[in-house]
Short mmCIF file of C-alpha atoms in Angstrom, two decimals:
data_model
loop_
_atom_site.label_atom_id
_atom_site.label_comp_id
_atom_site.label_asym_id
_atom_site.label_seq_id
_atom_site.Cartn_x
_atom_site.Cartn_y
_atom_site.Cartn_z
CA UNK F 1 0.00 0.00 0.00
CA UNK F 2 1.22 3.42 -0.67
CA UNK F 3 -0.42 6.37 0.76
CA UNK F 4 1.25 9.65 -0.02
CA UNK F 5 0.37 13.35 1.37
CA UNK F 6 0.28 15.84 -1.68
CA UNK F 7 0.69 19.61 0.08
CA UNK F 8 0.36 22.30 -1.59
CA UNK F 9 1.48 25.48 1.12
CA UNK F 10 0.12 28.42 -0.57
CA UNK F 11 -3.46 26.92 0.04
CA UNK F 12 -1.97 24.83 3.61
CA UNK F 13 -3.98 22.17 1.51
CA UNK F 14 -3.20 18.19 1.69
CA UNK F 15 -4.71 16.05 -1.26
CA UNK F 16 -4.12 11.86 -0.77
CA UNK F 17 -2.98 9.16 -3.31
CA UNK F 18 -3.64 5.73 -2.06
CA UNK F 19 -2.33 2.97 -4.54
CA UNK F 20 -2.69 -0.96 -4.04
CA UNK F 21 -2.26 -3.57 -6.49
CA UNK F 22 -2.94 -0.94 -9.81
CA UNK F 23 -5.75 0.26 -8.38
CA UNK F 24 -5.86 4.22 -6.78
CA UNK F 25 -7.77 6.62 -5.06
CA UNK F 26 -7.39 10.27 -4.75
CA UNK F 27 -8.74 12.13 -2.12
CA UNK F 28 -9.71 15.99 -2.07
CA UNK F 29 -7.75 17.23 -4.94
CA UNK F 30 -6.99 20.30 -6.23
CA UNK F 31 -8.58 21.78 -9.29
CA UNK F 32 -4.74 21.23 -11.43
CA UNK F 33 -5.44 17.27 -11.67
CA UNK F 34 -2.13 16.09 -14.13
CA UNK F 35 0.20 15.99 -10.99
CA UNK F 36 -2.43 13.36 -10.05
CA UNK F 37 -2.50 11.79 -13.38
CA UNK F 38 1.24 11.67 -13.65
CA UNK F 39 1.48 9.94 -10.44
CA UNK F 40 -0.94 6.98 -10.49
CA UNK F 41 0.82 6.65 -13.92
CA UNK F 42 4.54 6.49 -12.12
CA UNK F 43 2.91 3.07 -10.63
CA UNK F 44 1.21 2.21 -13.64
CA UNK F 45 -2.01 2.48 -11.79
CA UNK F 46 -5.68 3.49 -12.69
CA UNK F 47 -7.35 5.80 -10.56
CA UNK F 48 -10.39 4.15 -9.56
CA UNK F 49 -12.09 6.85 -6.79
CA UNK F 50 -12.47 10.25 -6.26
CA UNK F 51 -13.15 10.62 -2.46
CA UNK F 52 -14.10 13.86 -1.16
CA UNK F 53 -14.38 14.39 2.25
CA UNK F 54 -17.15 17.38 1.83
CA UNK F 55 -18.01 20.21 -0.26
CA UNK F 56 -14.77 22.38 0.28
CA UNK F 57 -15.05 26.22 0.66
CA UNK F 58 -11.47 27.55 0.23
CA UNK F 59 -10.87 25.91 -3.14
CA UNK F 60 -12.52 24.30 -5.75
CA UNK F 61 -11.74 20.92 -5.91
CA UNK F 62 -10.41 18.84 -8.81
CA UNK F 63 -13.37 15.94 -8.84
CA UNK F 64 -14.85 16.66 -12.02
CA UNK F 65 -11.97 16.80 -14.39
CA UNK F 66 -10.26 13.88 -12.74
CA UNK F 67 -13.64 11.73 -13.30
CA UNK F 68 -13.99 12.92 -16.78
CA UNK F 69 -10.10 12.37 -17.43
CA UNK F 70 -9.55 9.04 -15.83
CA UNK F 71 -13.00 7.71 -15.87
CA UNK F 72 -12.89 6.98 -12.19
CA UNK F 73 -15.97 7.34 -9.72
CA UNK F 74 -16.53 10.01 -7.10
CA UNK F 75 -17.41 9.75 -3.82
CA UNK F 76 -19.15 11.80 -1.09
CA UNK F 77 -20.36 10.57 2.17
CA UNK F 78 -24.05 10.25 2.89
CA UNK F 79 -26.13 13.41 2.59
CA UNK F 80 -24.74 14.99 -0.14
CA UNK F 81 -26.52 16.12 -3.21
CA UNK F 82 -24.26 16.95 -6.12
CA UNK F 83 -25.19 18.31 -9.29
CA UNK F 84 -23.68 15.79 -11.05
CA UNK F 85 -22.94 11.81 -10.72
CA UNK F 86 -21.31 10.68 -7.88
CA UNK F 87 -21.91 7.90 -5.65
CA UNK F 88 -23.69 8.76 -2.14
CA UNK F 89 -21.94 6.61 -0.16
CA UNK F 90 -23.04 4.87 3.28
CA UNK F 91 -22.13 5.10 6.73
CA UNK F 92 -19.61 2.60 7.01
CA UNK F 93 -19.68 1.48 3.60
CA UNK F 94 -16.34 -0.07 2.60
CA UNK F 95 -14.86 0.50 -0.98
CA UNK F 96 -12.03 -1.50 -2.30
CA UNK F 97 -8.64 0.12 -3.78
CA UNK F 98 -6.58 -2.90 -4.75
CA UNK F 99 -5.79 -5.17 -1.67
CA UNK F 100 -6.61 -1.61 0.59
CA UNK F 101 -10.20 -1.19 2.55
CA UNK F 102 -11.73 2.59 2.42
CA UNK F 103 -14.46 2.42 5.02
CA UNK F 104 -16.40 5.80 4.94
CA UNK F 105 -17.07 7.15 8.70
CA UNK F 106 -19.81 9.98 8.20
CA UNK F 107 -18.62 12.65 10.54
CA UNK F 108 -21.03 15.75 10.42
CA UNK F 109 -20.12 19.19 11.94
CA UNK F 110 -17.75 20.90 9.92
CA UNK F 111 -20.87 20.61 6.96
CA UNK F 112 -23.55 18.41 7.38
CA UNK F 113 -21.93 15.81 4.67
CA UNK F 114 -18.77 15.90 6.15
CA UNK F 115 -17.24 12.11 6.40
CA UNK F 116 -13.87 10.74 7.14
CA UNK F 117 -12.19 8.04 5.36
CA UNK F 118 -10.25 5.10 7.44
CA UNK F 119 -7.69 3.43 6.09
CA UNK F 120 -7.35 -0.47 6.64
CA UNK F 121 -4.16 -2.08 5.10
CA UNK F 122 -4.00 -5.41 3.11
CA UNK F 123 -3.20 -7.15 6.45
CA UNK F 124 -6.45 -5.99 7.53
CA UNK F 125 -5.28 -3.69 10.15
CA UNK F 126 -6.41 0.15 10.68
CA UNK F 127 -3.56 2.29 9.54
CA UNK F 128 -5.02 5.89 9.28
CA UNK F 129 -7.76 8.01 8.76
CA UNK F 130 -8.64 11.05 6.15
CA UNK F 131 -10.60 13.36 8.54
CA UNK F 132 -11.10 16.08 5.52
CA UNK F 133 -11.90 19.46 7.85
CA UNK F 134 -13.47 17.32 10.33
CA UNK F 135 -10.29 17.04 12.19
CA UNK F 136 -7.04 19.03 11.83
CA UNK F 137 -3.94 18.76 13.84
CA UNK F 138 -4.49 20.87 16.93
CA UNK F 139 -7.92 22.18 15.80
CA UNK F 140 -11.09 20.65 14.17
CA UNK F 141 -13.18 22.78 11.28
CA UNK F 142 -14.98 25.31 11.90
CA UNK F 143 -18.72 25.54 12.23
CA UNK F 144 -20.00 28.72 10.48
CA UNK F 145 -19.30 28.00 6.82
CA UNK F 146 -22.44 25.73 5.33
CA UNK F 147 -24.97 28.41 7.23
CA UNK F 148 -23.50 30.80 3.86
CA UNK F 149 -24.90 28.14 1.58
CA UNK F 150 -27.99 26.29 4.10
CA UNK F 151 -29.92 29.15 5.60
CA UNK F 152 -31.50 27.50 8.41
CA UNK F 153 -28.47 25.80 9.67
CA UNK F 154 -26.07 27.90 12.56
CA UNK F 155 -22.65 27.49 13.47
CA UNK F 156 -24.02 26.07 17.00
CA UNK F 157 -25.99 23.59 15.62
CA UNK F 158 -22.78 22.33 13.35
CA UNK F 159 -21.00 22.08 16.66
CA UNK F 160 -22.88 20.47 18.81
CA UNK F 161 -23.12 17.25 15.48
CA UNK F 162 -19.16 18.04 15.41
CA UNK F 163 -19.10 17.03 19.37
CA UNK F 164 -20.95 14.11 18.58
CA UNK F 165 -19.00 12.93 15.56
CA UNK F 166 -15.65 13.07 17.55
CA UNK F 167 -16.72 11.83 20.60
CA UNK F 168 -18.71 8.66 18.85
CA UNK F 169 -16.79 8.10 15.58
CA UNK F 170 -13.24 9.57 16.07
CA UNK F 171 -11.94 8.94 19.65
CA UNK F 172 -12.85 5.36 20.32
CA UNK F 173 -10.46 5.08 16.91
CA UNK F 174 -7.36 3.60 18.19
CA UNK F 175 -4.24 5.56 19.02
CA UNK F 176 -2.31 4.03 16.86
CA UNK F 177 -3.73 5.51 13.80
CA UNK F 178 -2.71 7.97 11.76
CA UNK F 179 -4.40 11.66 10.64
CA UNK F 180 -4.52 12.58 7.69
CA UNK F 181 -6.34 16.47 7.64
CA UNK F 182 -7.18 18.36 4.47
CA UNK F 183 -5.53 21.26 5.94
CA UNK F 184 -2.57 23.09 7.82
CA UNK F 185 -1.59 25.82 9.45
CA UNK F 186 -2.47 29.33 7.65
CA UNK F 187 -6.04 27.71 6.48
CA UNK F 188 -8.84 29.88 7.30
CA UNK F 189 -11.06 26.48 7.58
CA UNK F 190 -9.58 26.32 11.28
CA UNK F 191 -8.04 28.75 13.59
CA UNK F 192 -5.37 26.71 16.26
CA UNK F 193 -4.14 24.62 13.45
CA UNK F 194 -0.36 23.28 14.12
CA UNK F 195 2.54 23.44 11.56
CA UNK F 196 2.67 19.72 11.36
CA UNK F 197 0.45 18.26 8.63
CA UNK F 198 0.27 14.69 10.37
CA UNK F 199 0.18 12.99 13.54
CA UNK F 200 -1.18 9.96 15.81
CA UNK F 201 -4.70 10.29 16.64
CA UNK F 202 -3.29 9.20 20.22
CA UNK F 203 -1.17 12.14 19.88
CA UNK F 204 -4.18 14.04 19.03
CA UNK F 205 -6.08 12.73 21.89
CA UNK F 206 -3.46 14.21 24.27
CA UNK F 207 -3.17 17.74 23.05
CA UNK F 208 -5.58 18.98 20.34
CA UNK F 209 -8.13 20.64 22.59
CA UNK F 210 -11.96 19.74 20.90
CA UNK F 211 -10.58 16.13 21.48
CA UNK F 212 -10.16 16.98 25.75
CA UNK F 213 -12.95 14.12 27.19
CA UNK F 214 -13.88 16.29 29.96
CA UNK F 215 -15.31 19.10 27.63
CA UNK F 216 -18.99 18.66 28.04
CA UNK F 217 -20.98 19.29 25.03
CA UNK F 218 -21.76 23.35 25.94
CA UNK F 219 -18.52 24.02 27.32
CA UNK F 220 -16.89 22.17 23.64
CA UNK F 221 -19.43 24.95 21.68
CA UNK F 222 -18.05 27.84 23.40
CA UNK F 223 -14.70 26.97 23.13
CA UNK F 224 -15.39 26.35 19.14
CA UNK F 225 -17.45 29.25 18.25
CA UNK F 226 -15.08 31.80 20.22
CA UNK F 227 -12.97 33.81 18.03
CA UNK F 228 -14.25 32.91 15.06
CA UNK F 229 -13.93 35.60 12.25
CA UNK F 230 -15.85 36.15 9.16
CA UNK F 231 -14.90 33.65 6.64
CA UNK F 232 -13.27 34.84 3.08
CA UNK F 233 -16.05 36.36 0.89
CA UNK F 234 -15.20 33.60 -1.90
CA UNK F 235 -16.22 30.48 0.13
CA UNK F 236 -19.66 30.54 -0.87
CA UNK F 237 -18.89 30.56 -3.99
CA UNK F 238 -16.26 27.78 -3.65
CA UNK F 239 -18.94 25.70 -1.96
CA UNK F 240 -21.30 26.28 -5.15
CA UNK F 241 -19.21 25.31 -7.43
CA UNK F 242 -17.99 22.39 -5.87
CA UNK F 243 -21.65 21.23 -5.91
CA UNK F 244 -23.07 22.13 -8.77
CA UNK F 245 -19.97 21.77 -10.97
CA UNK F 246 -17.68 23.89 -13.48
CA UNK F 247 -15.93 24.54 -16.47
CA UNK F 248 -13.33 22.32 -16.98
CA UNK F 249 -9.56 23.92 -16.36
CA UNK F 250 -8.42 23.33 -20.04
CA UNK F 251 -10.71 25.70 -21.61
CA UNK F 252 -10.01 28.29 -17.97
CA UNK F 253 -6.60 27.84 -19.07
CA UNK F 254 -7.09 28.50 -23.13
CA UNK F 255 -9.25 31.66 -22.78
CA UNK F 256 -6.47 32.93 -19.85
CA UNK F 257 -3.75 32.40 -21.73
CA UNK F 258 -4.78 34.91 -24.93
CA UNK F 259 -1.64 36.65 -25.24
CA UNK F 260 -2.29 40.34 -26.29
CA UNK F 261 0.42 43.24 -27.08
CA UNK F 262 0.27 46.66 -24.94
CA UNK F 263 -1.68 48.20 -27.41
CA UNK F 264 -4.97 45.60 -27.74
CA UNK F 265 -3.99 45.01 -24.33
CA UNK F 266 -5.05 48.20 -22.92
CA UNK F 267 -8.04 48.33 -25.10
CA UNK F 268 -9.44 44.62 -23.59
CA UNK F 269 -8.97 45.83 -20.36
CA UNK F 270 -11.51 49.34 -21.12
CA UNK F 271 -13.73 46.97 -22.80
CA UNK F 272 -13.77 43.96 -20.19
CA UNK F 273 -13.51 46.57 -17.29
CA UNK F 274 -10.91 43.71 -16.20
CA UNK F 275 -9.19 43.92 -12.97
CA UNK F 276 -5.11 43.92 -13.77
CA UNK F 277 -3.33 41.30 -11.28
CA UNK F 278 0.49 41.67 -11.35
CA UNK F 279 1.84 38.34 -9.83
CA UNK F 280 5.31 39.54 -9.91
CA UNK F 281 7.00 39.38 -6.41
CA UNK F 282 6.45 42.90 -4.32
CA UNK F 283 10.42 43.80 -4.77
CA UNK F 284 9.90 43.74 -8.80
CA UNK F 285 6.35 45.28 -8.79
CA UNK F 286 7.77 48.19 -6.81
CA UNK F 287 10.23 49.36 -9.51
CA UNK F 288 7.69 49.87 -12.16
CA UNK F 289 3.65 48.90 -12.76
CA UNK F 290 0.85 49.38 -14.79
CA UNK F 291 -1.07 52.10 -13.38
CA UNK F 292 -4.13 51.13 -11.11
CA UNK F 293 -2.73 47.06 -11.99
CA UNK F 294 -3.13 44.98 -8.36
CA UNK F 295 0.23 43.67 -7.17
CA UNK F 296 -0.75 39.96 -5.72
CA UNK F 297 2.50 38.14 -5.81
CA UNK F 298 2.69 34.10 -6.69
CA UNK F 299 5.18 34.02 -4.26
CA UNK F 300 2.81 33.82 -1.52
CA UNK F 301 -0.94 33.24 -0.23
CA UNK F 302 -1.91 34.17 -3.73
CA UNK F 303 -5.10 32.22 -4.12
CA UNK F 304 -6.29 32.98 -0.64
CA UNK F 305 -5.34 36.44 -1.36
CA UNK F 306 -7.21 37.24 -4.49
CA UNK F 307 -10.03 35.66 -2.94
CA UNK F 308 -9.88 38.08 -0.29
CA UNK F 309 -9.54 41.28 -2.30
CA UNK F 310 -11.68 41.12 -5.52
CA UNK F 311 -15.11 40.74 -3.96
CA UNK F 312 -16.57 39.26 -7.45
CA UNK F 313 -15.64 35.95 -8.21
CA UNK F 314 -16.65 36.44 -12.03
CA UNK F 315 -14.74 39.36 -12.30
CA UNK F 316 -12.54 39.33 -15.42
CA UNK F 317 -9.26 39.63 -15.23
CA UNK F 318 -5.76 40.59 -17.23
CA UNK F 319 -2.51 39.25 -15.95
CA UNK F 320 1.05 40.63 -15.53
CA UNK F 321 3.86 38.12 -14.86
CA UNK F 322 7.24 37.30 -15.28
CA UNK F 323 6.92 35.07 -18.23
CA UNK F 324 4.52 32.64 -20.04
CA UNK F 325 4.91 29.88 -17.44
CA UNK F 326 4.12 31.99 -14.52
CA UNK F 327 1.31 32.96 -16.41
CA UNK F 328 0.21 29.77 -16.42
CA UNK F 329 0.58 29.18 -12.98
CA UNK F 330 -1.54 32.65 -12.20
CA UNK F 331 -4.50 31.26 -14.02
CA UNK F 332 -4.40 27.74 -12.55
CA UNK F 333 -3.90 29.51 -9.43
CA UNK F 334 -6.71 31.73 -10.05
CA UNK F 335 -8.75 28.86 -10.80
CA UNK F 336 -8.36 26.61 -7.43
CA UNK F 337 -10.28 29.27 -5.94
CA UNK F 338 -13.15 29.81 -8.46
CA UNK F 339 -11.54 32.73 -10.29
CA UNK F 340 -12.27 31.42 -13.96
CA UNK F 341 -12.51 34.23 -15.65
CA UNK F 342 -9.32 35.37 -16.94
CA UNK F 343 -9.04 36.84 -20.30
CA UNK F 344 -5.45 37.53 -21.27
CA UNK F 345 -1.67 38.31 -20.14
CA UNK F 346 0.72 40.74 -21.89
CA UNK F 347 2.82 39.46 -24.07
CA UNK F 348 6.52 40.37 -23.15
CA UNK F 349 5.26 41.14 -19.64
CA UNK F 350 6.46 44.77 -18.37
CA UNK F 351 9.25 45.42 -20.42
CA UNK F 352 6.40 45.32 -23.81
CA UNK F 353 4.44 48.30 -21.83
CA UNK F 354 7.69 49.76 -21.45
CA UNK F 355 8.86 49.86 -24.66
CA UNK F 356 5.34 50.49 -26.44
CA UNK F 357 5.95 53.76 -24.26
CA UNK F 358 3.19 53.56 -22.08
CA UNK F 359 3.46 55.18 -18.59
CA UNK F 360 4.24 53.23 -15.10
CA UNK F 361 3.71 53.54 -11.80
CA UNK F 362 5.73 52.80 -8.57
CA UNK F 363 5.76 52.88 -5.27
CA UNK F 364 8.50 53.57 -2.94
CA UNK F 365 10.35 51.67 -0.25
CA UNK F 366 12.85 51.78 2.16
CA UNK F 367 14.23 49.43 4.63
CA UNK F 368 13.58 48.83 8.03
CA UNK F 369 16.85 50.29 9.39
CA UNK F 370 16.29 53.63 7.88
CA UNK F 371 12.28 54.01 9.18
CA UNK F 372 13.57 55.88 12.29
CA UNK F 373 15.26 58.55 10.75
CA UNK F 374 12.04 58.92 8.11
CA UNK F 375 9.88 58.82 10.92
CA UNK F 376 12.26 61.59 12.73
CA UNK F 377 11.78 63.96 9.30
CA UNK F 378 8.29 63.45 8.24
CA UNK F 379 6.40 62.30 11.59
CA UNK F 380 4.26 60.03 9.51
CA UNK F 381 1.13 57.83 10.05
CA UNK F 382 2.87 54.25 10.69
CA UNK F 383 -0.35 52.15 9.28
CA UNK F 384 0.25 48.21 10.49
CA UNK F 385 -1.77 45.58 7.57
CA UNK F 386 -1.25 42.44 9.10
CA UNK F 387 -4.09 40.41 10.26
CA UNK F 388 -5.80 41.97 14.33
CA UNK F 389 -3.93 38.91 15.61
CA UNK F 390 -0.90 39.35 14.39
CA UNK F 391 -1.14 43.15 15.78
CA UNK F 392 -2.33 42.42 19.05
CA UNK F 393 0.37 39.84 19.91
CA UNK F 394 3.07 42.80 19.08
CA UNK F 395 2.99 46.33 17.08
CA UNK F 396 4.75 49.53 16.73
CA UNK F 397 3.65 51.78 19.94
CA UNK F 398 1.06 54.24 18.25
CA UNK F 399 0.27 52.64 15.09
CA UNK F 400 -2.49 52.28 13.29
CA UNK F 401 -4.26 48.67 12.66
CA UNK F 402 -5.95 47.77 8.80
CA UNK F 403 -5.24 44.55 8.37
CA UNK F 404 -5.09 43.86 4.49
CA UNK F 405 -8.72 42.30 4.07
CA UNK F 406 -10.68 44.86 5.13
CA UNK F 407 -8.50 47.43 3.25
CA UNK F 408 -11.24 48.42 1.38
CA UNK F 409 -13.52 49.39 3.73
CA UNK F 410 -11.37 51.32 5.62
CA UNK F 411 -10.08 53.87 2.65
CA UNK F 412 -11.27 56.56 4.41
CA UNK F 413 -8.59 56.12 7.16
CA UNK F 414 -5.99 56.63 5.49
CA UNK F 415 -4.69 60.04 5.35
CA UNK F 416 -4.25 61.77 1.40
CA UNK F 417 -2.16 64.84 3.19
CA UNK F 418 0.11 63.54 5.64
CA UNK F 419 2.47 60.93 5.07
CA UNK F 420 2.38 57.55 6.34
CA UNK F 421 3.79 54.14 6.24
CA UNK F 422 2.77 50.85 5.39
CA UNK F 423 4.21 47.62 6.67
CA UNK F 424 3.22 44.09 7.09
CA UNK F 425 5.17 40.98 8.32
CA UNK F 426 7.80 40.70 5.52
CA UNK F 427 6.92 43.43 2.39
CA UNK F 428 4.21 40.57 0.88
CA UNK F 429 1.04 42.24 1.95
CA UNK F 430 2.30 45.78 2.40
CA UNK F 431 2.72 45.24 -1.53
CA UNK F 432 -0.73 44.50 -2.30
CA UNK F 433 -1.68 47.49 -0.01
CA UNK F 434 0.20 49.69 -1.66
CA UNK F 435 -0.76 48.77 -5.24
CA UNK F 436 -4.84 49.23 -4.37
CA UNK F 437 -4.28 52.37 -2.68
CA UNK F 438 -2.13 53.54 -5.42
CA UNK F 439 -5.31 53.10 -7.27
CA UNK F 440 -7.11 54.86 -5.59
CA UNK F 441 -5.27 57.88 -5.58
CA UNK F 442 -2.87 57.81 -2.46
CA UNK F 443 0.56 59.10 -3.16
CA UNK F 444 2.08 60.03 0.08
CA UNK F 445 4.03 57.16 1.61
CA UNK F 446 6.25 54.48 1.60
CA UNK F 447 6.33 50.64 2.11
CA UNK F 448 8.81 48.75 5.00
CA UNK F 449 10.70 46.27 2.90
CA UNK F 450 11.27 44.40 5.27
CA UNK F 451 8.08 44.65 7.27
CA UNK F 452 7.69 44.32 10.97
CA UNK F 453 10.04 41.51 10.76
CA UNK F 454 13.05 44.15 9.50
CA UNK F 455 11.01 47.06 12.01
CA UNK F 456 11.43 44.28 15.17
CA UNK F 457 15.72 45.02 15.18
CA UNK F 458 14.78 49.09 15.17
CA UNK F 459 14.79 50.73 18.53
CA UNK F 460 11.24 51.93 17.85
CA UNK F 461 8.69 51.14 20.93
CA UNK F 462 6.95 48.38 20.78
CA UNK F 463 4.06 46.59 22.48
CA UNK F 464 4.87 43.87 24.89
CA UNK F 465 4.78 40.82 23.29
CA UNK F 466 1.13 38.38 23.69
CA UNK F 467 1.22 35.14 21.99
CA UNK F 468 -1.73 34.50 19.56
CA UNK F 469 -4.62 32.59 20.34
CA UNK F 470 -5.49 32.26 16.68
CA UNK F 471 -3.80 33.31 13.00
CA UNK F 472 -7.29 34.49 11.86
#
């Protein structure tokens, strides 16, 4: 038996390939399915299943173009209603991947057809289970995401069938066995998730608090549904499309990848009224952009991050990047969260709008180690855009809180006359900041290179540090 974790960090997302005797399963893939293809084929193996552990919210899964490229079968636990064929599988119905048992454990909470997946070897003995968001390591999924898609459902309701599930399908599970979650830390489908991506359920049992067997059932609802923060505006969405289906990635990719010259490129964008993403890093961005063009670098969160910021999932959209491949990457990147609508890149990438003799923008920087003396000259605004928790475990004395997602409807605090500076952690999100309030018409201040990580070695005041009690 093999069974192989496929991460994928800009997401924090973990797909599964199971393989037995020719026969394999994926489970929860991503929407880019050839890395999928390429390895069953490694084994010379046919992928058989397509197991999904629920209808996912922060990304659209890869289901339907695996089925319809591999002719295997997909899978949901019991409850769910698809758009589309799948078999609606059983509580404790068993499914066979070569000399490997998939027994299906329906686990509602996280959404009401949330099920996990156990594992049983050739031998016949338990090795792990695929908990999906039912259980991560250190947290379990969050409640409040189907009541965006099921109106009469509420996050307490969710929790109080996610007690049951753990308590009656998940901890008599021996200790032994392995966890395999759908997500890690920096996922907003949790919010104590650990760095580790696997672990021993026994392990699990001992620290992860929803699995402590004194909580009673109220006390494990409050402890679940406290700081909980308002979910990404694109997981509804997500969720939709995952159930009622969506255009396959081939033809995403063949109307994103219409390369146009500066000239016809400028006039698709008036007629599209397409939103420009730049997925160069921040540092190359900085030196020279297409005016009002959003800087959302592929170096990073990027899915998560374009989910956050451009409110319309259908919105069209042009693309900047460093060459055709990255391109590429940008729309499949676009696409695992729902984004399908992109209609072009420039050809030649910057330097063709440079040498067409258009104008660019820019936005200035310095590093960290020469913000005191700027700060001594112009007595600016310092304007902190990392997420509240990241502020309130430490910050600059004095400055200002906006974390990046709710940039937009906060516009109106930041100042047009006096100067201020942005910073984030490390220059990623102060870059994105930057670029949207470049388009709107801010011109008076400058971005930490270095971010609070570079501001941390200044002698500037800061807050005593408070560690986190969540990355949301």
């Amino acid at each position: 038996m093999k069974l192989e974790q496929i991460y994928t960090g800009c997401l924090a997302h973990a797909a599964y390939y199971l393989e037995s005797e020719g026969e394999a399963a994926i489970f929860d893939p991503l929407r880019e399915v050839v890395p999928y293809i390429e390895r069953a084929e490694k084994d010379n193996a046919k992928i058989k299943y397509v197991f999904e552990t629920h209808f996912h919210a922060d990304f659209v899964s890869g289901h339907l173009d695996l089925a319809a490229k591999t002719g295997a079968s997909i899978v949901y636990g019991p409850t769910a209603k698809p758009g589309f064929e799948a078999i609606i599988a059983k509580d404790e119905q068993v499914f066979s991947v070569g000399r490997v048992t998939v027994k299906v454990m329906h686990t509602p909470g996280h959404t009401l057809e949330s099920t996990c997946y156990l594992i049983i070897d050739e031998n016949g003995k338990s090795h792990g289970i695929i908990t999906g968001d039912t259980l991560f390591i250190g947290d379990v999924g969050r409640p409040d995401l189907a009541q965006h898609v099921i109106a009469d459902l509420t996050p307490e309701k969710l929790a109080r069938m996610l007690y049951h599930s753990l308590h009656e399908k998940i901890m008599p599970l021996a200790d032994h066995l392995i966890v395999y979650p759908n997500h890690g830390a920096g996922s907003a489908c949790g919010k104590k998730m650990s760095k580790e991506t696997t672990a021993t359920l026994g392990n699990q049992k001992a620290t992860n608090y929803a699995l402590n067997p004194d909580l009673t059932e109220d006390e494990f609802v409050m402890q679940l549904l406290t700081g909980l923060t308002t979910p990404p505006r694109y997981f509804p969405d997500n969720v939709l499309m995952n159930i009622q289906g969506y255009t396959a990635l081939d033809h995403v990719l063949h109307q994103g990848q219409k390369a146009y010259d500066a000239k016809t490129f400028e006039m698709v964008d008036n007629e599209t009224q397409a939103v420009i993403i730049d997925s160069r890093p921040a540092s190359e961005f900085a030196k020279g952009f297409i005016p009002n063009s959003i800087n959302i670098g592929l170096e990073g969160s990027f899915g998560t991050w374009v989910g956050e910021l451009i409110h319309n999932i259908r919105q069209p959209i042009l693309i900047v990047a460093e060459n055709e491949d990255k391109v590429k990457e940008t729309i499949i990147r676009l696409s695992r969260v729902g984004y399908d609508h992109a209609v072009g890149y420039l050809k030649g990438g910057i330097r063709s709008w440079i040498l067409s003799g258009n104008e660019l923008d820019y936005v200035e920087r310095l590093p960290a180690k020469q913000l005191e003396s700027y700060i001594m000259s112009y007595n600016p605004i310092l304007i902190d855009v990392r997420r509240k928790s990241e502020y309130d475990a430490e910050h600059v004395v004095g400055s200002l809180s906006i974390p990046l997602q709710t940039i937009y409807s906060h516009l109106a605090e930041f100042p047009k006359e006096i100067p201020f500076v942005l910073y984030c952690a490390g220059g990623y999100r102060s870059m994105m900041a930057a670029s949207i309030l470049k388009s709107k018409g801010f011109e008076n201040f400058v971005d930490v290179i270095e971010g609070f990580g570079g501001i941390k070695h200044t002698h500037l005041p800061k807050s005593e540090y408070t560690c986190p009690t969540t990355l949301l």
